[in-house]
Coordinates of C-alpha atoms and ligand atoms in Angstrom, one line a residue:
M110 CA 88.6 -11.9 119.7
A111 CA 87.8 -15.5 118.1
S112 CA 85.1 -17.4 119.6
A113 CA 82.9 -20.4 118.3
G114 CA 80.5 -17.6 116.9
T115 CA 83.3 -16.2 114.9
M116 CA 83.0 -19.0 112.3
D117 CA 79.5 -18.7 111.5
K118 CA 80.1 -14.6 111.1
I119 CA 83.0 -15.3 108.7
T120 CA 80.8 -18.2 107.0
S121 CA 77.9 -15.6 106.6
L122 CA 80.3 -12.5 105.5
C123 CA 81.4 -14.6 102.9
K124 CA 78.4 -15.3 101.3
R125 CA 76.9 -11.9 101.5
R126 CA 79.8 -10.0 100.0
G127 CA 80.8 -12.8 97.6
F128 CA 83.8 -14.6 98.8
I129 CA 82.6 -18.1 98.9
F130 CA 79.5 -19.9 98.0
Q131 CA 77.6 -23.2 99.2
S132 CA 78.3 -25.4 95.8
S133 CA 75.0 -26.0 93.9
E134 CA 73.1 -24.2 96.4
I135 CA 69.7 -24.0 94.2
Y136 CA 69.8 -27.7 94.2
G137 CA 70.0 -27.8 98.2
G138 CA 74.0 -27.7 98.3
L139 CA 76.4 -30.4 98.0
A140 CA 77.9 -31.0 101.6
S141 CA 81.3 -29.2 102.0
A142 CA 81.9 -28.2 98.5
W143 CA 82.5 -24.5 97.8
D144 CA 82.5 -22.5 95.2
Y145 CA 84.9 -19.1 95.5
G146 CA 82.8 -15.8 94.3
P147 CA 84.6 -12.7 93.0
L148 CA 86.3 -11.4 96.1
G149 CA 87.2 -14.8 97.0
V150 CA 88.8 -16.0 93.7
E151 CA 90.9 -12.7 94.1
L152 CA 92.2 -13.3 97.6
K153 CA 92.6 -17.0 96.6
N154 CA 94.5 -16.0 93.6
N155 CA 96.8 -13.2 95.9
I156 CA 97.8 -16.1 98.0
K157 CA 98.9 -18.3 95.4
S158 CA 100.6 -15.6 93.6
F159 CA 102.4 -14.9 96.9
W160 CA 103.3 -18.5 97.3
W161 CA 104.9 -18.7 93.8
K162 CA 106.7 -15.8 94.2
T163 CA 108.2 -17.0 97.7
M164 CA 109.2 -20.3 96.5
T165 CA 110.1 -20.0 92.7
Q166 CA 110.7 -16.2 91.9
L167 CA 112.8 -15.8 95.2
N168 CA 114.7 -19.2 94.9
S169 CA 116.8 -19.6 91.7
N170 CA 117.1 -23.4 92.2
I171 CA 113.1 -24.0 92.3
V172 CA 111.0 -24.2 89.2
G173 CA 107.5 -24.9 88.5
L174 CA 105.6 -27.5 87.2
D175 CA 101.4 -27.9 86.5
A176 CA 100.9 -32.1 86.1
S177 CA 97.7 -33.5 85.6
I178 CA 95.2 -34.4 87.9
M179 CA 94.6 -38.2 86.7
M180 CA 97.9 -40.4 86.3
H181 CA 98.7 -43.5 85.6
P182 CA 97.0 -45.9 88.3
R183 CA 100.2 -47.5 89.0
V184 CA 101.5 -44.3 90.7
W185 CA 99.1 -44.8 93.5
V186 CA 100.3 -48.6 94.0
A187 CA 103.7 -47.4 94.3
S188 CA 103.6 -44.3 96.1
G189 CA 101.4 -46.6 98.5
H190 CA 98.2 -44.7 99.0
V191 CA 96.1 -47.8 97.2
E192 CA 97.3 -49.8 100.2
N193 CA 97.7 -47.4 103.1
F194 CA 95.8 -44.0 102.6
T195 CA 92.8 -44.9 104.5
D196 CA 90.5 -43.7 107.3
P197 CA 89.0 -45.9 109.9
L198 CA 85.4 -45.5 109.5
V199 CA 82.4 -46.5 111.5
D200 CA 78.7 -46.8 110.4
C201 CA 75.6 -45.8 112.8
K202 CA 73.2 -48.9 112.1
K203 CA 70.2 -47.1 112.9
C204 CA 70.9 -43.2 111.5
K205 CA 73.3 -44.2 108.9
L206 CA 75.7 -41.5 109.7
R207 CA 79.8 -42.4 108.9
F208 CA 82.2 -41.0 111.4
R209 CA 85.9 -41.2 111.7
A210 CA 86.5 -44.2 114.4
D211 CA 89.6 -41.9 115.5
M212 CA 87.4 -38.6 115.8
I213 CA 84.7 -40.4 118.1
D214 CA 84.5 -39.9 121.9
K215 CA 86.2 -42.8 123.3
K216 CA 83.4 -44.0 125.6
N217 CA 81.2 -44.0 122.5
M218 CA 83.4 -46.3 120.7
E219 CA 83.9 -48.5 123.4
E220 CA 80.0 -48.8 123.7
H221 CA 79.6 -48.9 120.3
K222 CA 77.3 -46.0 120.5
C223 CA 76.2 -43.5 117.8
P224 CA 77.5 -39.9 118.9
E225 CA 74.6 -38.4 117.1
C226 CA 71.2 -40.8 117.7
G227 CA 72.8 -43.5 120.4
G228 CA 72.1 -46.0 117.6
E229 CA 74.8 -49.2 117.4
L230 CA 77.7 -48.4 115.6
T231 CA 79.3 -51.1 113.5
D232 CA 82.9 -51.9 113.9
P233 CA 85.6 -49.8 112.3
R234 CA 86.9 -51.0 108.7
N235 CA 89.6 -49.3 106.6
F236 CA 88.2 -47.0 103.8
N237 CA 90.1 -45.6 100.9
L238 CA 90.3 -41.9 100.6
M239 CA 91.2 -42.0 97.0
F240 CA 88.1 -41.1 94.3
K241 CA 88.1 -43.7 91.8
T242 CA 86.6 -43.1 88.2
H243 CA 87.1 -44.5 85.1
I244 CA 89.1 -43.3 81.8
G245 CA 87.7 -44.4 78.7
P246 CA 84.7 -46.1 77.2
V247 CA 85.1 -49.5 78.9
E248 CA 84.0 -49.5 82.7
D249 CA 86.2 -52.0 84.0
E250 CA 88.7 -53.0 86.2
G251 CA 91.6 -51.8 83.5
S252 CA 90.1 -48.7 83.4
I253 CA 90.3 -47.4 87.0
V254 CA 91.7 -44.1 87.2
Y255 CA 92.3 -41.9 90.5
L256 CA 91.7 -38.0 91.2
R257 CA 95.2 -37.4 92.6
P258 CA 95.2 -37.0 96.7
E259 CA 98.4 -35.2 96.9
T260 CA 99.8 -33.3 94.2
A261 CA 103.2 -34.2 94.9
Q262 CA 103.3 -37.7 92.9
G263 CA 103.1 -35.6 89.8
I264 CA 106.3 -34.1 90.7
Y265 CA 108.1 -37.3 91.5
V266 CA 107.4 -39.0 88.1
N267 CA 108.8 -36.1 86.4
Y268 CA 111.9 -35.1 88.3
K269 CA 114.3 -36.3 85.8
N270 CA 112.5 -34.5 83.0
V271 CA 112.3 -31.1 85.4
M272 CA 115.7 -31.6 86.3
Q273 CA 117.2 -31.9 82.8
T274 CA 115.4 -29.5 81.1
S275 CA 116.2 -26.7 83.4
R276 CA 119.6 -27.9 84.0
Q277 CA 119.2 -28.0 87.9
R278 CA 121.8 -30.0 90.2
I279 CA 120.9 -31.0 94.0
P280 CA 119.9 -29.3 95.8
F281 CA 117.0 -27.9 93.8
G282 CA 113.1 -28.1 94.2
I283 CA 110.0 -28.3 92.1
A284 CA 107.0 -26.1 93.0
Q285 CA 103.2 -26.9 92.2
V286 CA 99.6 -25.5 93.0
G287 CA 96.7 -27.7 92.2
K288 CA 93.4 -29.5 92.8
A289 CA 93.8 -32.8 95.1
F290 CA 90.7 -34.7 96.4
R291 CA 90.4 -37.0 99.2
N292 CA 86.8 -38.8 100.2
E293 CA 87.1 -37.7 103.9
I294 CA 84.3 -37.6 105.9
T295 CA 83.8 -33.4 106.3
T296 CA 81.8 -32.1 109.1
K297 CA 81.5 -28.5 110.1
N298 CA 84.3 -25.7 109.9
F299 CA 83.5 -24.4 106.3
I300 CA 86.2 -24.7 103.9
F301 CA 89.2 -26.2 106.5
R302 CA 88.3 -30.0 105.2
T303 CA 86.9 -30.4 101.9
C304 CA 86.9 -33.5 99.6
E305 CA 87.7 -31.2 96.8
F306 CA 91.0 -28.7 97.7
E307 CA 93.9 -27.1 96.4
Q308 CA 97.4 -27.9 97.6
M309 CA 100.9 -25.5 97.2
E310 CA 103.5 -28.3 97.5
M311 CA 107.2 -27.6 97.2
Q312 CA 109.6 -31.0 96.8
Y313 CA 113.1 -30.3 97.4
F314 CA 115.9 -32.7 96.2
I315 CA 118.8 -33.2 98.6
H316 CA 121.9 -35.7 99.0
P317 CA 120.6 -38.2 101.8
Q318 CA 123.4 -36.9 104.0
E319 CA 121.7 -33.3 104.2
D320 CA 118.1 -34.0 105.4
E321 CA 118.7 -32.8 108.9
K322 CA 120.1 -29.3 107.4
W323 CA 117.5 -29.1 104.6
F324 CA 114.6 -29.9 107.1
D325 CA 115.3 -27.0 109.7
H326 CA 115.8 -24.5 106.8
W327 CA 112.6 -25.5 105.2
M328 CA 110.5 -25.4 108.5
N329 CA 112.2 -21.7 108.7
Q330 CA 111.6 -20.5 105.6
R331 CA 107.8 -22.1 105.9
F332 CA 107.3 -20.5 108.9
Q333 CA 108.4 -16.8 108.4
Y334 CA 106.3 -17.0 104.8
Y335 CA 103.1 -17.0 106.9
I336 CA 104.1 -13.8 108.9
D337 CA 105.1 -12.2 105.6
L338 CA 101.8 -13.0 104.6
G339 CA 100.7 -10.7 107.2
I340 CA 99.4 -13.6 109.8
R341 CA 99.9 -12.8 113.5
K342 CA 102.7 -15.0 114.7
S343 CA 101.1 -15.4 118.4
K344 CA 98.3 -17.8 115.9
L345 CA 101.1 -19.8 114.4
R346 CA 103.1 -22.7 116.1
F347 CA 104.7 -26.0 115.0
H348 CA 103.4 -29.4 116.0
E349 CA 105.9 -32.1 115.7
H350 CA 104.3 -35.8 114.5
G351 CA 104.7 -38.6 117.2
P352 CA 105.2 -42.2 115.8
D353 CA 101.5 -42.5 115.8
E354 CA 101.1 -39.5 113.4
L355 CA 103.6 -39.8 110.7
A356 CA 102.2 -40.5 107.3
H357 CA 103.5 -43.8 105.6
Y358 CA 106.3 -41.8 103.6
A359 CA 107.5 -39.8 106.5
K360 CA 110.6 -40.3 108.4
K361 CA 110.1 -36.9 110.2
A362 CA 107.1 -34.5 110.0
F363 CA 106.4 -31.4 111.6
D364 CA 102.8 -29.5 111.2
I365 CA 102.8 -25.8 110.9
E366 CA 99.3 -25.3 113.2
Y367 CA 97.2 -21.8 113.2
E368 CA 94.7 -21.0 116.0
F369 CA 91.4 -21.0 114.2
P370 CA 88.1 -19.8 116.0
F371 CA 87.3 -23.7 116.6
G372 CA 91.2 -24.7 117.8
W373 CA 94.7 -25.0 116.8
K374 CA 95.0 -27.4 113.4
E375 CA 97.1 -27.8 110.6
I376 CA 97.9 -25.8 108.0
E377 CA 101.2 -27.4 106.6
G378 CA 103.2 -30.1 106.8
I379 CA 106.9 -30.4 106.3
H380 CA 108.0 -33.7 105.6
N381 CA 111.0 -35.6 105.4
R382 CA 110.0 -38.2 102.9
T383 CA 113.5 -39.8 102.7
D384 CA 114.0 -41.7 99.3
F385 CA 110.7 -43.4 100.1
D386 CA 108.7 -42.3 96.8
L387 CA 111.7 -42.4 94.1
K388 CA 112.6 -45.5 95.5
Q389 CA 109.1 -46.9 94.8
H390 CA 108.6 -45.7 91.6
T391 CA 112.1 -46.9 90.5
E392 CA 110.9 -50.7 91.4
Y393 CA 107.2 -50.0 89.8
S394 CA 108.2 -48.5 86.9
G395 CA 111.6 -50.2 86.2
K396 CA 112.9 -46.8 85.2
D397 CA 116.5 -45.7 86.9
L398 CA 115.8 -42.9 89.1
K399 CA 119.1 -42.1 90.5
Y400 CA 121.0 -39.2 90.5
L401 CA 124.5 -38.8 89.5
D402 CA 126.5 -36.1 91.0
E403 CA 129.1 -35.2 88.0
A404 CA 131.7 -34.0 90.5
T405 CA 132.1 -37.1 92.6
K406 CA 130.7 -39.4 90.3
E407 CA 128.4 -40.5 93.2
R408 CA 125.3 -42.1 92.3
F409 CA 122.4 -42.1 94.6
I410 CA 118.4 -41.6 95.0
P411 CA 118.1 -38.4 96.4
Y412 CA 116.4 -37.7 99.8
I413 CA 113.0 -35.2 99.1
I414 CA 111.8 -32.5 102.3
E415 CA 108.5 -31.7 101.4
T416 CA 106.6 -28.5 102.2
S417 CA 102.7 -29.1 101.3
A418 CA 100.3 -26.0 102.1
G419 CA 96.7 -26.0 101.5
L420 CA 95.6 -23.0 99.5
T421 CA 92.0 -23.2 100.1
R422 CA 93.0 -23.9 103.9
S423 CA 95.0 -20.8 103.7
V424 CA 92.2 -18.6 102.4
L425 CA 90.6 -19.9 105.9
V426 CA 93.6 -19.0 107.6
A427 CA 93.7 -15.1 106.1
L428 CA 89.9 -15.0 106.7
S429 CA 90.1 -15.9 110.4
D430 CA 93.1 -13.8 110.7
A431 CA 91.5 -10.7 109.2
Y432 CA 88.3 -10.9 111.0
D433 CA 87.7 -8.3 113.4
E434 CA 85.2 -6.2 115.0
E435 CA 85.5 -3.0 117.0
E436 CA 83.5 -0.3 118.6
V437 CA 83.0 3.0 116.8
D438 CA 81.0 5.7 117.6
G439 CA 78.4 3.5 119.3
D440 CA 78.5 0.9 115.7
T441 CA 80.1 -2.2 115.6
R442 CA 83.0 -1.9 112.6
T443 CA 83.3 -5.2 110.9
V444 CA 86.5 -4.9 109.3
L445 CA 88.9 -7.7 107.4
R446 CA 92.5 -6.8 108.3
F447 CA 94.4 -8.3 105.3
H448 CA 98.1 -7.8 104.4
P449 CA 97.4 -5.3 101.5
L450 CA 99.4 -7.6 99.4
I451 CA 96.7 -10.2 99.4
A452 CA 93.6 -7.9 100.1
P453 CA 90.9 -8.6 97.0
V454 CA 90.8 -5.0 96.4
T455 CA 93.6 -2.8 97.1
V456 CA 91.8 0.8 96.7
G457 CA 88.3 1.8 96.6
V458 CA 87.6 5.0 94.8
F459 CA 84.9 7.3 95.7
P460 CA 83.6 11.0 94.4
L461 CA 82.3 12.9 97.5
V462 CA 79.2 13.3 95.3
K463 CA 78.1 12.8 92.0
K464 CA 77.9 16.1 90.3
D465 CA 80.0 18.9 89.4
G466 CA 82.7 17.1 87.7
L467 CA 83.6 14.8 90.7
A468 CA 82.5 11.5 89.8
D469 CA 84.6 12.0 86.3
L470 CA 87.6 12.9 88.3
A471 CA 87.1 10.0 90.3
R472 CA 86.4 7.9 87.5
D473 CA 89.9 9.2 85.7
I474 CA 91.8 8.4 89.1
E475 CA 90.2 4.9 89.5
K476 CA 91.2 3.9 85.6
S477 CA 95.0 5.1 86.2
L478 CA 95.6 3.2 89.0
R479 CA 94.2 0.1 87.6
E480 CA 97.5 -0.9 85.8
E481 CA 99.2 -1.3 89.4
F482 CA 96.5 -2.2 92.1
T483 CA 93.1 -3.8 92.0
T484 CA 90.3 -1.0 92.2
F485 CA 86.8 -0.5 93.0
Y486 CA 84.5 2.5 92.2
D487 CA 81.7 3.2 94.3
Q488 CA 79.6 6.2 94.2
G489 CA 76.4 5.1 96.0
G490 CA 75.5 6.3 99.5
A491 CA 77.2 8.6 102.2
I492 CA 81.0 8.5 102.4
G493 CA 80.9 6.8 105.9
R494 CA 78.7 3.8 104.6
R495 CA 80.9 3.2 101.6
Y496 CA 84.1 3.1 103.9
R497 CA 82.1 0.6 105.8
R498 CA 81.6 -1.6 103.0
Q499 CA 85.0 -1.5 102.2
D500 CA 86.1 -2.3 105.7
E501 CA 83.9 -5.4 105.8
V502 CA 86.2 -7.0 102.7
G503 CA 89.3 -5.6 103.7
T504 CA 90.3 -2.9 101.4
P505 CA 93.3 -1.3 103.0
F506 CA 93.3 2.0 101.0
C507 CA 90.2 4.3 99.8
L508 CA 90.4 7.5 98.1
T509 CA 87.8 10.2 98.5
I510 CA 87.9 12.9 95.6
D511 CA 85.9 16.0 96.7
Y512 CA 85.7 19.9 95.7
Q513 CA 89.0 20.7 97.2
S514 CA 90.4 17.8 94.7
K515 CA 89.3 20.1 91.6
E516 CA 91.2 22.9 93.0
D517 CA 94.5 21.7 94.2
D518 CA 94.7 18.4 92.5
T519 CA 94.8 16.1 95.9
V520 CA 92.5 13.8 97.2
T521 CA 91.8 11.8 100.8
L522 CA 93.7 8.8 101.1
R523 CA 92.1 6.7 103.9
L524 CA 93.8 4.0 105.8
R525 CA 91.5 1.0 106.5
D526 CA 93.2 0.1 109.9
S527 CA 93.4 2.9 111.4
M528 CA 90.9 5.1 110.1
E529 CA 93.5 7.8 109.5
Q530 CA 92.9 10.3 106.6
R531 CA 95.6 12.2 104.9
R532 CA 95.7 14.5 101.6
V533 CA 98.2 13.3 98.9
N534 CA 98.9 14.5 95.4
I535 CA 96.8 12.6 92.7
A536 CA 99.9 12.5 90.8
D537 CA 102.0 10.8 94.1
L538 CA 99.2 8.4 94.3
T539 CA 100.8 5.3 93.0
S540 CA 103.8 5.4 95.0
R541 CA 102.3 6.5 98.1
I542 CA 100.0 3.9 98.0
K543 CA 103.2 1.2 96.9
E544 CA 104.8 2.9 100.1
E545 CA 102.2 2.1 102.4
I546 CA 102.1 -1.5 101.3
R547 CA 105.9 -2.0 101.5
N548 CA 105.6 -0.7 105.1
Y549 CA 102.6 -2.1 106.4
R550 CA 102.5 -3.8 109.6
R551 CA 99.4 -4.8 111.3
K552 CA 98.7 -3.9 114.9
D553 CA 97.7 -6.9 117.2
Ligands
LIG108 N1 102.0 -34.0 99.9 C1 101.8 -34.6 101.3 C2 100.3 -34.0 102.0 O1 99.3 -34.1 100.9 P1 99.1 -33.7 104.1 O2 99.5 -33.0 105.4 O3 98.1 -34.8 103.9 O4 100.0 -33.9 103.5 C3 99.0 -31.2 103.2 O5 98.2 -32.4 103.4 C4 97.9 -29.9 103.1 O6 96.9 -30.1 102.6 C5 97.2 -30.1 104.7 O7 98.3 -29.4 105.5 C6 96.2 -29.1 104.4 O8 96.4 -27.8 104.5 C7 96.0 -29.2 103.1 N2 94.7 -30.4 103.0 C8 94.9 -31.7 103.4 N3 93.6 -32.5 103.2 C9 92.7 -31.3 102.9 C10 91.4 -31.3 102.9 N4 90.6 -32.5 102.8 N5 91.1 -30.1 102.7 C11 91.3 -29.1 102.7 N6 92.6 -28.9 102.8 C12 93.3 -30.0 103.1

């Protein structure tokens, strides 16, 4: 049911229900910077945990790292970012707007005509995407540091530290989640492309002769991950990079794309970075980054297969995929069909009425479930309206405590997607909800 207007509806729902707010809103906002509210931060954390578990807990040869955002400036010379991490930009001499030359209509480019006001455009010039700042008290050339534009380099410069301390042998991986910064021209599409964002990256260190095998392995694993996350398969596809699209470090690259309401776009890149990065860091640091295979005594610089997903972009995938509207009894029901594993709230708990001890019983039940699930207690308004409020934020399960609950220790379990209601023993609630989560399948 996606259309161009869907994005506006998602953006407005996110603000209204506390998922995502415009940054510095009371000052008029900062373009393309966003703050994650109470529900947004739960959703983002759940996606992050799901990724972390998939990559590290379920793979004994993948370990974690949390490297700093600011690194030695030579890192970015060695990595090629100082020289190559650029976008071709043009400025409008009249309205002063700046555009990416490769995103402007061909005719406008040929005529040097601004797509917004028709004014004259400058010739394209390359503009580095890294944010620069200074470290220490003196602001000179020697104190320049960059905010990392990808988390990957923190992994490469630590690869020997991590390998030795965790006693890994090739093949092994290092996983990291963290902020990255790019001074991009960001236009519309909500949180899709922002200057400050989060990445979930995994670098897999392998023997050079096994690059094809591991590339295919990680392509398949990463595609399946999105399905396990509850994203509809029909909305996912691969896109292979042609020679003109390949990043300066990549020999081969596939994107996983998602069909957003505004079209098919990249959500993750799988790259064969060869030995490019470790060779560069060997040369620029003067340190030997070769790997010694104890069995064969072979010494070589490992190849790296990288899986690079956007966390903040994944939040938009989850929201876009979950958003749905349907007619129910002559009304429009807005519902976010999140997989229960990533829903910001898992269980809503409501007393039918506040009186006669029902509110106390409901509160006790809600408290007893907190250890296992994220819960939300609501006693305000008609039950139907309380269900709809939870549908709109994607809560998969709601419990209603009524007069019968006092008599036979059962409550109503209501399922978000089908709106089905079932009677469940209070003592069985935890196991029953866990079972529902395990067996959850979204209907397309
Ligand atoms: N280390 C490789 C790398 O950074 P990339 O294709 O430039 O590769 C990987 O970025 C992922 O990071 C993208 O697929 C996207 O999900 C996310 N990403 C990149 N730039 C972004 C931006 N400006 N805003 C939000 N997410 C971004």
